[in-house]
mmCIF file with all atom_site columns, C-alpha atoms in Angstrom:
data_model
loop_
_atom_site.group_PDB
_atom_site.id
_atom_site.type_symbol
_atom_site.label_atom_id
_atom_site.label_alt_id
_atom_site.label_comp_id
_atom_site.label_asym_id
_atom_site.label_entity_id
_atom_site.label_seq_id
_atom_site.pdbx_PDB_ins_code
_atom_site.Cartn_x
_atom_site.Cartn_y
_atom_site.Cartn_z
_atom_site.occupancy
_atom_site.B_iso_or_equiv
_atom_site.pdbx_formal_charge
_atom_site.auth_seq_id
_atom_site.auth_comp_id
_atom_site.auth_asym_id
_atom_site.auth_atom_id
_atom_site.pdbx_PDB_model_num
ATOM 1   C CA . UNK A 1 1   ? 0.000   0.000  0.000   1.00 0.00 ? 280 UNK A CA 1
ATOM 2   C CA . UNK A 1 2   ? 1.095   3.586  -0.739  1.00 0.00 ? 281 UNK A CA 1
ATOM 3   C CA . UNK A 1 3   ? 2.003   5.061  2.149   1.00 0.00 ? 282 UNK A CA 1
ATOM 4   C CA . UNK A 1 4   ? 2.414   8.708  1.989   1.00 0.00 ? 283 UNK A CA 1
ATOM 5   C CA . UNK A 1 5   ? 0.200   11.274 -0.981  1.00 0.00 ? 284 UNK A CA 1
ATOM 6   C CA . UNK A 1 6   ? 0.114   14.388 0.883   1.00 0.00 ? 285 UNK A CA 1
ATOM 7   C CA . UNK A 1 7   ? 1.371   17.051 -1.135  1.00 0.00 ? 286 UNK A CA 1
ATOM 8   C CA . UNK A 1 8   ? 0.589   20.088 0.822   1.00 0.00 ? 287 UNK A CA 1
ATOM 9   C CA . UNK A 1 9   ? 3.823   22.238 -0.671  1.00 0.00 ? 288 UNK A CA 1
ATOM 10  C CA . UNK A 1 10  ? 2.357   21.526 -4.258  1.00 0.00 ? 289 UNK A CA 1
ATOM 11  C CA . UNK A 1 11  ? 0.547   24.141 -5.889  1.00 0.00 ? 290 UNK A CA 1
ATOM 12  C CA . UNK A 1 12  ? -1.926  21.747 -7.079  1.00 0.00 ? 291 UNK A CA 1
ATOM 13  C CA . UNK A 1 13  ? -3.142  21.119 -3.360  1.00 0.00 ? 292 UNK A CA 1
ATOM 14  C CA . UNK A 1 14  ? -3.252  17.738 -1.501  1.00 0.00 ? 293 UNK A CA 1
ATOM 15  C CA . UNK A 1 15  ? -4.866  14.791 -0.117  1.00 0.00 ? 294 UNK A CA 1
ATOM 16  C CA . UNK A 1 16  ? -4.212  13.423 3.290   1.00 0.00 ? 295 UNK A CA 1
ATOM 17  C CA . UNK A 1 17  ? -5.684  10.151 4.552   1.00 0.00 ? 296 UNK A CA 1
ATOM 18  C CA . UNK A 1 18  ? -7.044  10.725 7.559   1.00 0.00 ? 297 UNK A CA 1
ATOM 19  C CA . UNK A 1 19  ? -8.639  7.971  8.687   1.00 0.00 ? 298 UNK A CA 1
ATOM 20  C CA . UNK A 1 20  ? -11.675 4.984  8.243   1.00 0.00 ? 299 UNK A CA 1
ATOM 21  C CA . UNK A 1 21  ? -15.360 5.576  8.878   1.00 0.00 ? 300 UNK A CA 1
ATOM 22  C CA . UNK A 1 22  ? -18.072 3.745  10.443  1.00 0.00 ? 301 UNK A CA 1
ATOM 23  C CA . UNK A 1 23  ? -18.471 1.975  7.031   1.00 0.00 ? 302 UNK A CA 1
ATOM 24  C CA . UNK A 1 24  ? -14.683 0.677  6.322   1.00 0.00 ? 303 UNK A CA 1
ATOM 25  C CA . UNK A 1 25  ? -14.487 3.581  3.711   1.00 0.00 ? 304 UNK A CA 1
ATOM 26  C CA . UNK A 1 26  ? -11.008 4.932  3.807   1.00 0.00 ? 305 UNK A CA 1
ATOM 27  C CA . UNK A 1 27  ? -11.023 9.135  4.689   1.00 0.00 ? 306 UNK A CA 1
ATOM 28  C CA . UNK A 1 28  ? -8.585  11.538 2.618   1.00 0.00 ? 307 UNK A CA 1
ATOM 29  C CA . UNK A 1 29  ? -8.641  14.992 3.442   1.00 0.00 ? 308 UNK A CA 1
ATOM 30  C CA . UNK A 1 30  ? -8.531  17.576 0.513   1.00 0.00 ? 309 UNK A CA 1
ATOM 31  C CA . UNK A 1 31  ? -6.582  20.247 0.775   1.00 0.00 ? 310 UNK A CA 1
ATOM 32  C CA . UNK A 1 32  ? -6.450  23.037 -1.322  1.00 0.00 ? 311 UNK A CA 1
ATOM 33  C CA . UNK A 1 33  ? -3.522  24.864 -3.257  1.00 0.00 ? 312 UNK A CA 1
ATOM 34  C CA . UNK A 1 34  ? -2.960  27.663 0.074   1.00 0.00 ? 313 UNK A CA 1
ATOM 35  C CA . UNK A 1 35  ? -3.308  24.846 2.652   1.00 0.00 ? 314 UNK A CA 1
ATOM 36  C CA . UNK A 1 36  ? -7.108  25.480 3.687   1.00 0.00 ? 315 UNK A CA 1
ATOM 37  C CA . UNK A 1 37  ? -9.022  22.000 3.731   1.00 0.00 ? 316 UNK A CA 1
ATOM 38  C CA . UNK A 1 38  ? -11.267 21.885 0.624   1.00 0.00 ? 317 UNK A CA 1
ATOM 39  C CA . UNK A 1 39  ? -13.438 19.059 1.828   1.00 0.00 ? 318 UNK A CA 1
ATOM 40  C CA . UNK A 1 40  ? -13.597 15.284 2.751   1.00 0.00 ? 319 UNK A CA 1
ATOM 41  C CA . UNK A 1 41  ? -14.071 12.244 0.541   1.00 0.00 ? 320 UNK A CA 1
ATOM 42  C CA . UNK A 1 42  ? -13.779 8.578  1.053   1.00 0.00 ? 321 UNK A CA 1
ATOM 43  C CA . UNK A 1 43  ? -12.661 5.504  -1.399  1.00 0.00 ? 322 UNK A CA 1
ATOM 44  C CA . UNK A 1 44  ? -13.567 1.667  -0.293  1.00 0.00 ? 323 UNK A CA 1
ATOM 45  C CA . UNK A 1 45  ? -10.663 0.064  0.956   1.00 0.00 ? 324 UNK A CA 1
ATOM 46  C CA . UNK A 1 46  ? -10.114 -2.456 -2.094  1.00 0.00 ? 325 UNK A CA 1
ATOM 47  C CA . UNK A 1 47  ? -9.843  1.023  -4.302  1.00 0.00 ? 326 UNK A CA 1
ATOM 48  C CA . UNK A 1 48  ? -7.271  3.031  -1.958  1.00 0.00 ? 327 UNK A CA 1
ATOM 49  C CA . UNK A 1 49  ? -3.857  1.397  -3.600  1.00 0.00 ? 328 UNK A CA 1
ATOM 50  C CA . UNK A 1 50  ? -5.294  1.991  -6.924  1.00 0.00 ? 329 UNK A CA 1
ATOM 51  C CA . UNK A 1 51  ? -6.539  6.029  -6.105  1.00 0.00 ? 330 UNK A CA 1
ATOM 52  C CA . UNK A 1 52  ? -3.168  6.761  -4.518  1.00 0.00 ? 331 UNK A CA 1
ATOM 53  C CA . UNK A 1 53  ? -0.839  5.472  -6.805  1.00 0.00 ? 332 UNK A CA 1
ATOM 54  C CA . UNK A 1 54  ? -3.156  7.073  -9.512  1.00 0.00 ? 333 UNK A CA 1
ATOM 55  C CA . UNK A 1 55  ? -3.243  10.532 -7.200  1.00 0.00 ? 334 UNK A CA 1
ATOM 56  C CA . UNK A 1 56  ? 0.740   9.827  -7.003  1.00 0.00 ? 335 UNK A CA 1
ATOM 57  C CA . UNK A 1 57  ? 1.248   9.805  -10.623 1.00 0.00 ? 336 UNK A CA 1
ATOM 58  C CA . UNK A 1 58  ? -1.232  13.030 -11.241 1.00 0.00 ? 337 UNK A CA 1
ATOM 59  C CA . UNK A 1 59  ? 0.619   14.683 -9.243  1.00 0.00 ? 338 UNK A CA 1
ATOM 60  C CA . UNK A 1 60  ? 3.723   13.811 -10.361 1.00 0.00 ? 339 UNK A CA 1
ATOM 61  C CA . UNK A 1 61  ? 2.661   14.305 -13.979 1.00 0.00 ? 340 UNK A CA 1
ATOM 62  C CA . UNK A 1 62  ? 1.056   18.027 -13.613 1.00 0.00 ? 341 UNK A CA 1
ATOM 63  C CA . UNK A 1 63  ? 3.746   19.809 -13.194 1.00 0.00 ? 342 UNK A CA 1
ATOM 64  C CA . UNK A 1 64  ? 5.649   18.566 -16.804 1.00 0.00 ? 343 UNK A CA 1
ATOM 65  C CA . UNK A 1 65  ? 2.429   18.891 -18.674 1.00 0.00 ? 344 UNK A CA 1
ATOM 66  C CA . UNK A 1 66  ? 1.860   22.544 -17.016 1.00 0.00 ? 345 UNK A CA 1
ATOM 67  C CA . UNK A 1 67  ? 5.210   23.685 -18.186 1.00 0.00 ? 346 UNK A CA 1
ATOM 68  C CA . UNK A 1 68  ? 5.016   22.046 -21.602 1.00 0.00 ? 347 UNK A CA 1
ATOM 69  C CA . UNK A 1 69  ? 1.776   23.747 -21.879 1.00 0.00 ? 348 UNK A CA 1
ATOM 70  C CA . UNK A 1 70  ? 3.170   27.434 -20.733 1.00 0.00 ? 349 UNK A CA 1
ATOM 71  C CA . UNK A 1 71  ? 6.241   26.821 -23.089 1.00 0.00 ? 350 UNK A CA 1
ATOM 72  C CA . UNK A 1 72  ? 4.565   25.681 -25.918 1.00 0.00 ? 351 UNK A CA 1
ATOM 73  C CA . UNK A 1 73  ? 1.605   28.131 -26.280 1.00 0.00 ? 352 UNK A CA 1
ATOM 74  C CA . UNK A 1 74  ? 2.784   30.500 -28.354 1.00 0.00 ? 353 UNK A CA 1
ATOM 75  C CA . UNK A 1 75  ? 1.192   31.360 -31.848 1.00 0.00 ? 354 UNK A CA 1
ATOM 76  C CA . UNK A 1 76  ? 4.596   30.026 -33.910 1.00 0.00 ? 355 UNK A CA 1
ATOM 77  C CA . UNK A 1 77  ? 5.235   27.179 -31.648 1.00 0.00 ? 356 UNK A CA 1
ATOM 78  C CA . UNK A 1 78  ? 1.278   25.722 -32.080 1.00 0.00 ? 357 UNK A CA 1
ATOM 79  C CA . UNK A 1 79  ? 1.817   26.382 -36.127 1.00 0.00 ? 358 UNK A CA 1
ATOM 80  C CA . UNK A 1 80  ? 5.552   24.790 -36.015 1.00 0.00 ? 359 UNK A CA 1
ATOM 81  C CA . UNK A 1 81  ? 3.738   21.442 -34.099 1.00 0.00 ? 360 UNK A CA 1
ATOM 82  C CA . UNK A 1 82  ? 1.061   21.503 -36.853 1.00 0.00 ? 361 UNK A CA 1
ATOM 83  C CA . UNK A 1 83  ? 3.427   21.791 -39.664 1.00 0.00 ? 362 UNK A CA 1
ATOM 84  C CA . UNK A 1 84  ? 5.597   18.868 -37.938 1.00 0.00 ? 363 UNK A CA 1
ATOM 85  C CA . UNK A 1 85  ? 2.907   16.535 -37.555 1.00 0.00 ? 364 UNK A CA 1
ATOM 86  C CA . UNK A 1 86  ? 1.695   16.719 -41.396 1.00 0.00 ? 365 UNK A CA 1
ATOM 87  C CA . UNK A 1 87  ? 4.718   16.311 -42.509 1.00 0.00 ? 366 UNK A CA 1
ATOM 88  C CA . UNK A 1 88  ? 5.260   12.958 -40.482 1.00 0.00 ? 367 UNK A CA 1
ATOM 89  C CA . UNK A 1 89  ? 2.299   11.832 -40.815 1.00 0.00 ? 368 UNK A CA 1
ATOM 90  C CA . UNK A 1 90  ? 2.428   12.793 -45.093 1.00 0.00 ? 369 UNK A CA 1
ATOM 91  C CA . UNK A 1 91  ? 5.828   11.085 -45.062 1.00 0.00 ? 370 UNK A CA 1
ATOM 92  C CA . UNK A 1 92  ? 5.081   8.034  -43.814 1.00 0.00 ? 371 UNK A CA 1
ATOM 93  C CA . UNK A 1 93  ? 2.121   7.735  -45.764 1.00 0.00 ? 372 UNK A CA 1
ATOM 94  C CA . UNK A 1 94  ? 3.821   7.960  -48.735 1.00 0.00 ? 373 UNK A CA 1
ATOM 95  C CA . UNK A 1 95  ? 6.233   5.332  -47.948 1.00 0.00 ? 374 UNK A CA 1
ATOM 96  C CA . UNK A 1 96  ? 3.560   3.225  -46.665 1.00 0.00 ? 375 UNK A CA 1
ATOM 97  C CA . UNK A 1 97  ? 2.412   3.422  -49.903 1.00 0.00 ? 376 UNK A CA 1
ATOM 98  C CA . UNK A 1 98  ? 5.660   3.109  -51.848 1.00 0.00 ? 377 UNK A CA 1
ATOM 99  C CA . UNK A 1 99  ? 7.153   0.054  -50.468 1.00 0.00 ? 378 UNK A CA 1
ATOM 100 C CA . UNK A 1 100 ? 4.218   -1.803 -51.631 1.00 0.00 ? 379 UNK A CA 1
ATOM 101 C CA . UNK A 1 101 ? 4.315   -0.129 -55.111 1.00 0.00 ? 380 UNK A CA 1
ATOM 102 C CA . UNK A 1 102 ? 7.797   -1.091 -55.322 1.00 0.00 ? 381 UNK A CA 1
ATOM 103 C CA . UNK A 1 103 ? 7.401   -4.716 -54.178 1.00 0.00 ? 382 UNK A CA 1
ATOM 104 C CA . UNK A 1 104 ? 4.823   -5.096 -56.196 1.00 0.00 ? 383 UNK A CA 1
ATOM 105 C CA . UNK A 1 105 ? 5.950   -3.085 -59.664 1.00 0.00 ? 384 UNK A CA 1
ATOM 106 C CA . UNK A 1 106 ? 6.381   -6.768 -61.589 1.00 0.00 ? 385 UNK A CA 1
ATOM 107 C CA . UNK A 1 107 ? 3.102   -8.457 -60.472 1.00 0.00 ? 386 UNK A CA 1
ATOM 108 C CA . UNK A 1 108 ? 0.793   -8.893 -63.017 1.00 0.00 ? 387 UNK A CA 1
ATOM 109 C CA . UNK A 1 109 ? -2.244  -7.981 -61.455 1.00 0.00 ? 388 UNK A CA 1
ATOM 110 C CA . UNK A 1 110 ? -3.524  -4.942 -60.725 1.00 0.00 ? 389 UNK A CA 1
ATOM 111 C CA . UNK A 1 111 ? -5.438  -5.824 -57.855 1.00 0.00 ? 390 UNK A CA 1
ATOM 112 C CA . UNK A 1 112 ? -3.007  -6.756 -56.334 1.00 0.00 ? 391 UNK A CA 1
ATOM 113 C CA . UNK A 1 113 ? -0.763  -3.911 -56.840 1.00 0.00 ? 392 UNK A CA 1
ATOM 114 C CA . UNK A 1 114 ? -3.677  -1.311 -55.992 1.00 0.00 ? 393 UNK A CA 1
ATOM 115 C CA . UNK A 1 115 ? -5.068  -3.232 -52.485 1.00 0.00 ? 394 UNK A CA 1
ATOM 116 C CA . UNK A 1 116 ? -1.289  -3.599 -51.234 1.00 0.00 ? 395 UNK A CA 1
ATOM 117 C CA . UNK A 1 117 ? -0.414  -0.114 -52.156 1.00 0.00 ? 396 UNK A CA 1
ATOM 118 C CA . UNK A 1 118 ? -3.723  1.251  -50.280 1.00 0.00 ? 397 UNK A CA 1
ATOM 119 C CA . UNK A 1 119 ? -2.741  -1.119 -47.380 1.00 0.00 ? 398 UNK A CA 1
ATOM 120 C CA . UNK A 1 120 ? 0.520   0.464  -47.061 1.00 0.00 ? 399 UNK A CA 1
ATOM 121 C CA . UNK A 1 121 ? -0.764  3.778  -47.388 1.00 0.00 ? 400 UNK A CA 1
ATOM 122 C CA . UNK A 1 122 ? -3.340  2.674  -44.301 1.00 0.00 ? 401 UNK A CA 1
ATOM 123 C CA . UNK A 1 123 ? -0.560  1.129  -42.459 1.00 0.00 ? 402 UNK A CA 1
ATOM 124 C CA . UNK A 1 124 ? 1.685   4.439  -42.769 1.00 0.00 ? 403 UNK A CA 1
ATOM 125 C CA . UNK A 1 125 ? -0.747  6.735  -41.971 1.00 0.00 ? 404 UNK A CA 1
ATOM 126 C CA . UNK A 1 126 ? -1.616  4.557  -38.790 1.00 0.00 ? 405 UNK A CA 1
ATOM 127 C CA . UNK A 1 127 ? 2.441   4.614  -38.427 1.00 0.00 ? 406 UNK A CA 1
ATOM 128 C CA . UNK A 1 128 ? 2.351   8.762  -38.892 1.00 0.00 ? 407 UNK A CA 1
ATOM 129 C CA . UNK A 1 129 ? -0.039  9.092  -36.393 1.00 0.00 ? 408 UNK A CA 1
ATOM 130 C CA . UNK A 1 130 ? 1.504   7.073  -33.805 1.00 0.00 ? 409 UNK A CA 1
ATOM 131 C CA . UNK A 1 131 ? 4.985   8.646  -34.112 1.00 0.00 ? 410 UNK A CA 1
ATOM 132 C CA . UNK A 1 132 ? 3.284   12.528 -33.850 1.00 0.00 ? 411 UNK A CA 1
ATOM 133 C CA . UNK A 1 133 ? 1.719   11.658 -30.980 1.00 0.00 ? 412 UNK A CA 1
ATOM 134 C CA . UNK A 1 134 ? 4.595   10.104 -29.446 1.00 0.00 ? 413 UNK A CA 1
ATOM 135 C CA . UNK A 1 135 ? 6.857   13.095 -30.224 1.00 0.00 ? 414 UNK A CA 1
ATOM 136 C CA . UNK A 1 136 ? 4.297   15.802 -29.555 1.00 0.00 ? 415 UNK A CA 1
ATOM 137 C CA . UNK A 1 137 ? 2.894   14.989 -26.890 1.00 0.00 ? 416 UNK A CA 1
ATOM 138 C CA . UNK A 1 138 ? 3.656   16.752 -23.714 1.00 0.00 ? 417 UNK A CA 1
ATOM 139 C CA . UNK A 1 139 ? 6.045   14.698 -21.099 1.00 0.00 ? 418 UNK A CA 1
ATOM 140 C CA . UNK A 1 140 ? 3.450   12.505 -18.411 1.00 0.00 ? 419 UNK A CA 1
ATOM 141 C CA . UNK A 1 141 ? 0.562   12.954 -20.615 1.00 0.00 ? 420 UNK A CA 1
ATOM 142 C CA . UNK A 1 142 ? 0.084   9.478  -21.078 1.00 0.00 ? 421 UNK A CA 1
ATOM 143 C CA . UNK A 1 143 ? 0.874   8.363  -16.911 1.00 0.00 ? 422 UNK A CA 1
ATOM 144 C CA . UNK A 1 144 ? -1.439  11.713 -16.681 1.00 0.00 ? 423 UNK A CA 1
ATOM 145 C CA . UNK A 1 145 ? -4.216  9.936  -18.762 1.00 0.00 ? 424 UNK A CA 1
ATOM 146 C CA . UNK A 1 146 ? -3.941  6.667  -17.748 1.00 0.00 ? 425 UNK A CA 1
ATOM 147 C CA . UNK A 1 147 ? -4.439  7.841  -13.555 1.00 0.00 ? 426 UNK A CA 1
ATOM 148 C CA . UNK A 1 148 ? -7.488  9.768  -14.708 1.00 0.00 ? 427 UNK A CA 1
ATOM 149 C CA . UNK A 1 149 ? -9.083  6.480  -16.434 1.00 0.00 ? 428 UNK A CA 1
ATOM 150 C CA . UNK A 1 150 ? -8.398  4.605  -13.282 1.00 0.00 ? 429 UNK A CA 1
ATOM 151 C CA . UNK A 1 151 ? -9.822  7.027  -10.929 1.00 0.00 ? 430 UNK A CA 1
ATOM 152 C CA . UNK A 1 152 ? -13.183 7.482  -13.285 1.00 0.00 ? 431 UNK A CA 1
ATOM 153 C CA . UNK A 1 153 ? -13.685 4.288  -11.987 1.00 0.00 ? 432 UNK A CA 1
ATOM 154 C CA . UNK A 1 154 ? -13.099 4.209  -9.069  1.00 0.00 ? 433 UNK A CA 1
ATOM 155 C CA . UNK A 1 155 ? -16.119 5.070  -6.363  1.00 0.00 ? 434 UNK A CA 1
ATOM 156 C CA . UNK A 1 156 ? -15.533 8.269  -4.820  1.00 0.00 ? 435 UNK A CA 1
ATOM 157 C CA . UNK A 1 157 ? -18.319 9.419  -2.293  1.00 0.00 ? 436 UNK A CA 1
ATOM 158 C CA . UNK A 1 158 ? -18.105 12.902 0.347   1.00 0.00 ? 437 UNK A CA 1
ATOM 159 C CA . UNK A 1 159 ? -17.794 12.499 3.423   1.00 0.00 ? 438 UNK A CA 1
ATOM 160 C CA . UNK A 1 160 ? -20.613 12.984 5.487   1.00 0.00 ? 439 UNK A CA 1
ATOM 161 C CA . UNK A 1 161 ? -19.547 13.724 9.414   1.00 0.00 ? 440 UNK A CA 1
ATOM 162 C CA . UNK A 1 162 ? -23.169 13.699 10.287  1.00 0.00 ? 441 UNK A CA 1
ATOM 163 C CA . UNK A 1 163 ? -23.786 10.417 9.580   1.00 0.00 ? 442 UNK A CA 1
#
């Protein structure tokens, strides 16, 4: 089990587990960005490694995509990450495209020729796509992404001190 998530110097805020109520549920205090306590929530026990290790990585993730975001906002930069990802994504399409016209310049049929060089084309497009993302894509987005999935689905309910 994760044992410590508080991040009270982060200026992002905090969680703090606090404790388990009269129902097992695990209680994390949240805690806002200038230390004030924004409110009280609690996660079933089964859940708390998976919410703190996916709180962990958030937090450890926010930070890099933050600054990637505030040094890549500009006007030039967003046009120069456009223009980069056509091109790698028009470049390997067209030698998705061209290895199959190549293997295939002797066959005889044209089917052939015409269904390998659109599968090529499909398969370096797919390849185009997957190598912008990888290179554009700000540092921890994809730790970033995959904590949020887990805690959608994880069950997350206020804590009530009244009852």
């Amino acid at each position: 089990m994760v044992q410590n998530i508080s991040a009270q110097g982060s200026t992002f805020g905090g969680i703090n587990k606090i404790g388990v109520d009269t129902n097992g549920r695990i209680i994390y205090q949240v805690v806002d960005s200038s230390g004030q306590e924004a409110g009280k929530m609690t996660i079933a026990p089964q859940d708390a490694d998976t919410f703190e290790k996916s709180y962990n990585d958030i937090m450890e993730s926010a930070p890099k995509i933050q600054e990637y975001a505030i040094k890549h906002s500009s006007p030039e930069d967003t046009k120069k990450r456009k223009k980069a990802s056509r091109i790698i994504t028009l470049v390997t399409t067209l030698i998705g495209a061209g290895v199959p016209i190549y293997r295939t310049r002797k066959s005889s049929s044209t089917y052939k020729q015409v269904f390998a060089t659109l599968g090529g084309a499909i398969a370096g497009l797919a390849a185009g796509i997957g190598i912008t993302f990888a290179t554009l894509t700000p540092p921890g987005m994809m730790k970033f992404a995959k904590a949020s999935k887990n805690l959608s689905k994880i069950e997350i309910q206020p804590f009530n001190e009244t009852a």
